[in-house]
mmCIF file of C-alpha atoms in Angstrom:
data_model
loop_
_atom_site.group_PDB
_atom_site.id
_atom_site.type_symbol
_atom_site.label_atom_id
_atom_site.label_comp_id
_atom_site.label_asym_id
_atom_site.label_seq_id
_atom_site.Cartn_x
_atom_site.Cartn_y
_atom_site.Cartn_z
ATOM 1 C CA UNK S 1 -30.380 -63.795 -101.488
ATOM 2 C CA UNK S 2 -30.032 -61.888 -105.146
ATOM 3 C CA UNK S 3 -29.932 -63.012 -108.521
ATOM 4 C CA UNK S 4 -27.668 -62.155 -111.223
ATOM 5 C CA UNK S 5 -28.651 -62.139 -114.997
ATOM 6 C CA UNK S 6 -25.605 -60.900 -117.420
ATOM 7 C CA UNK S 7 -26.236 -59.362 -120.962
ATOM 8 C CA UNK S 8 -24.133 -57.815 -123.848
ATOM 9 C CA UNK S 9 -21.639 -60.228 -125.024
ATOM 10 C CA UNK S 10 -21.284 -61.309 -128.422
ATOM 11 C CA UNK S 11 -18.513 -61.039 -131.287
ATOM 12 C CA UNK S 12 -16.340 -58.283 -131.912
ATOM 13 C CA UNK S 13 -12.986 -57.642 -133.550
ATOM 14 C CA UNK S 14 -9.609 -57.267 -131.763
ATOM 15 C CA UNK S 15 -9.345 -53.627 -130.850
ATOM 16 C CA UNK S 16 -13.030 -52.845 -130.676
ATOM 17 C CA UNK S 17 -15.340 -52.600 -127.353
ATOM 18 C CA UNK S 18 -17.879 -54.248 -125.458
ATOM 19 C CA UNK S 19 -20.006 -53.352 -122.384
ATOM 20 C CA UNK S 20 -21.285 -56.012 -120.361
ATOM 21 C CA UNK S 21 -23.954 -55.388 -117.667
ATOM 22 C CA UNK S 22 -25.169 -57.820 -114.801
ATOM 23 C CA UNK S 23 -28.909 -56.906 -113.411
ATOM 24 C CA UNK S 24 -29.224 -58.090 -110.180
ATOM 25 C CA UNK S 25 -32.779 -58.807 -108.353
ATOM 26 C CA UNK S 26 -33.661 -60.146 -105.076
ATOM 27 C CA UNK S 27 -32.116 -58.940 -102.076
ATOM 28 C CA UNK S 28 -30.884 -55.677 -103.551
ATOM 29 C CA UNK S 29 -31.420 -53.498 -100.360
ATOM 30 C CA UNK S 30 -28.292 -55.214 -98.994
ATOM 31 C CA UNK S 31 -24.587 -54.383 -99.955
ATOM 32 C CA UNK S 32 -22.634 -56.277 -101.913
ATOM 33 C CA UNK S 33 -18.878 -56.873 -103.391
ATOM 34 C CA UNK S 34 -19.247 -57.733 -106.868
ATOM 35 C CA UNK S 35 -16.747 -58.940 -109.644
ATOM 36 C CA UNK S 36 -17.029 -60.236 -113.020
ATOM 37 C CA UNK S 37 -14.973 -63.513 -114.046
ATOM 38 C CA UNK S 38 -14.336 -65.184 -117.288
ATOM 39 C CA UNK S 39 -13.557 -68.436 -118.242
ATOM 40 C CA UNK S 40 -12.074 -70.034 -121.504
ATOM 41 C CA UNK S 41 -12.369 -73.221 -123.040
ATOM 42 C CA UNK S 42 -9.973 -75.411 -120.914
ATOM 43 C CA UNK S 43 -8.911 -72.941 -118.598
ATOM 44 C CA UNK S 44 -9.971 -72.187 -114.767
ATOM 45 C CA UNK S 45 -12.082 -69.466 -114.245
ATOM 46 C CA UNK S 46 -10.124 -66.497 -113.549
ATOM 47 C CA UNK S 47 -11.012 -62.951 -111.787
ATOM 48 C CA UNK S 48 -11.019 -60.050 -114.256
ATOM 49 C CA UNK S 49 -12.824 -57.447 -112.006
ATOM 50 C CA UNK S 50 -14.187 -56.598 -108.890
ATOM 51 C CA UNK S 51 -15.915 -53.606 -106.851
ATOM 52 C CA UNK S 52 -16.779 -53.500 -103.169
ATOM 53 C CA UNK S 53 -19.596 -51.971 -101.527
ATOM 54 C CA UNK S 54 -17.995 -48.618 -101.295
ATOM 55 C CA UNK S 55 -16.651 -48.585 -104.921
ATOM 56 C CA UNK S 56 -13.134 -49.766 -104.644
ATOM 57 C CA UNK S 57 -12.033 -51.454 -107.411
ATOM 58 C CA UNK S 58 -9.580 -54.067 -108.457
ATOM 59 C CA UNK S 59 -8.250 -55.512 -111.669
ATOM 60 C CA UNK S 60 -6.434 -58.520 -112.882
ATOM 61 C CA UNK S 61 -3.065 -57.502 -114.657
ATOM 62 C CA UNK S 62 -3.942 -58.671 -118.009
ATOM 63 C CA UNK S 63 -6.722 -55.962 -117.974
ATOM 64 C CA UNK S 64 -5.744 -53.410 -116.362
ATOM 65 C CA UNK S 65 -6.184 -49.958 -118.611
ATOM 66 C CA UNK S 66 -8.098 -51.480 -120.827
ATOM 67 C CA UNK S 67 -11.448 -52.811 -118.712
ATOM 68 C CA UNK S 68 -13.384 -50.875 -116.230
ATOM 69 C CA UNK S 69 -16.033 -52.253 -113.832
ATOM 70 C CA UNK S 70 -18.971 -50.150 -112.362
ATOM 71 C CA UNK S 71 -22.093 -50.207 -110.889
ATOM 72 C CA UNK S 72 -25.394 -48.223 -110.801
ATOM 73 C CA UNK S 73 -26.910 -48.859 -107.326
ATOM 74 C CA UNK S 74 -30.002 -47.134 -108.237
ATOM 75 C CA UNK S 75 -30.649 -49.813 -111.300
ATOM 76 C CA UNK S 76 -29.138 -52.662 -109.324
ATOM 77 C CA UNK S 77 -26.862 -53.112 -112.235
ATOM 78 C CA UNK S 78 -23.087 -54.010 -112.732
ATOM 79 C CA UNK S 79 -21.131 -53.398 -115.737
ATOM 80 C CA UNK S 80 -17.592 -53.891 -117.105
ATOM 81 C CA UNK S 81 -16.355 -51.897 -119.886
ATOM 82 C CA UNK S 82 -14.223 -53.938 -122.308
ATOM 83 C CA UNK S 83 -12.021 -51.278 -124.558
ATOM 84 C CA UNK S 84 -9.114 -52.690 -126.854
ATOM 85 C CA UNK S 85 -10.340 -56.406 -126.931
ATOM 86 C CA UNK S 86 -7.647 -58.871 -127.816
ATOM 87 C CA UNK S 87 -8.596 -62.553 -129.044
ATOM 88 C CA UNK S 88 -7.552 -63.829 -125.738
ATOM 89 C CA UNK S 89 -10.335 -61.924 -124.185
ATOM 90 C CA UNK S 90 -12.391 -64.531 -125.726
ATOM 91 C CA UNK S 91 -14.264 -66.414 -122.838
ATOM 92 C CA UNK S 92 -17.251 -66.590 -121.353
ATOM 93 C CA UNK S 93 -18.109 -63.785 -118.647
ATOM 94 C CA UNK S 94 -19.618 -64.519 -115.170
ATOM 95 C CA UNK S 95 -21.160 -61.922 -112.768
ATOM 96 C CA UNK S 96 -20.425 -62.829 -109.112
ATOM 97 C CA UNK S 97 -21.908 -61.181 -105.779
ATOM 98 C CA UNK S 98 -21.239 -61.642 -101.896
ATOM 99 C CA UNK S 99 -22.070 -59.475 -98.937
ATOM 100 C CA UNK S 100 -19.990 -56.855 -98.685
ATOM 101 C CA UNK S 101 -16.827 -57.227 -96.520
ATOM 102 C CA UNK S 102 -15.637 -53.747 -98.191
ATOM 103 C CA UNK S 103 -13.046 -55.483 -99.961
ATOM 104 C CA UNK S 104 -12.812 -56.243 -103.827
ATOM 105 C CA UNK S 105 -11.509 -59.565 -104.091
ATOM 106 C CA UNK S 106 -10.785 -61.396 -107.498
ATOM 107 C CA UNK S 107 -10.802 -64.696 -105.734
ATOM 108 C CA UNK S 108 -13.704 -66.875 -107.301
ATOM 109 C CA UNK S 109 -13.830 -68.742 -103.778
ATOM 110 C CA UNK S 110 -15.325 -65.756 -102.173
ATOM 111 C CA UNK S 111 -18.329 -64.875 -103.788
ATOM 112 C CA UNK S 112 -21.719 -67.110 -103.123
ATOM 113 C CA UNK S 113 -23.829 -65.765 -106.052
ATOM 114 C CA UNK S 114 -23.689 -66.076 -109.574
ATOM 115 C CA UNK S 115 -24.657 -65.532 -113.181
ATOM 116 C CA UNK S 116 -25.004 -68.326 -116.355
ATOM 117 C CA UNK S 117 -23.108 -65.988 -118.290
ATOM 118 C CA UNK S 118 -22.707 -64.245 -121.263
ATOM 119 C CA UNK S 119 -20.094 -65.401 -123.902
ATOM 120 C CA UNK S 120 -17.267 -62.826 -125.637
ATOM 121 C CA UNK S 121 -15.601 -63.724 -128.330
ATOM 122 C CA UNK S 122 -12.704 -61.349 -130.109
ATOM 123 C CA UNK S 123 -11.600 -62.399 -133.705
ATOM 124 C CA UNK S 124 -8.427 -61.143 -134.928
#
């Protein structure tokens, strides 16, 4: 098992940057595919970005060119660099993990482990 703790959320003006972090602990010796999801009030949780055990990435169309997912295996930490933020990016952001099958899924049903979330609020 792995435990995930997100940090880095906050309030930011539209156009600004923010970087989220997700610290993993527990069985970090295994290889995981990891992803960021978000959920706005009244909306379903959606995939934002994913990275597989080999470093291959995928992004939702709405964030391509603005967000970058990365991970530091030595630190056991996943990141989401968010640039050019928009009010519609406002949501609770969640980190997720699954034992790696070497594909960066954006389907939440593929993921077994979840963090508690960190709130991102973008004002216009």
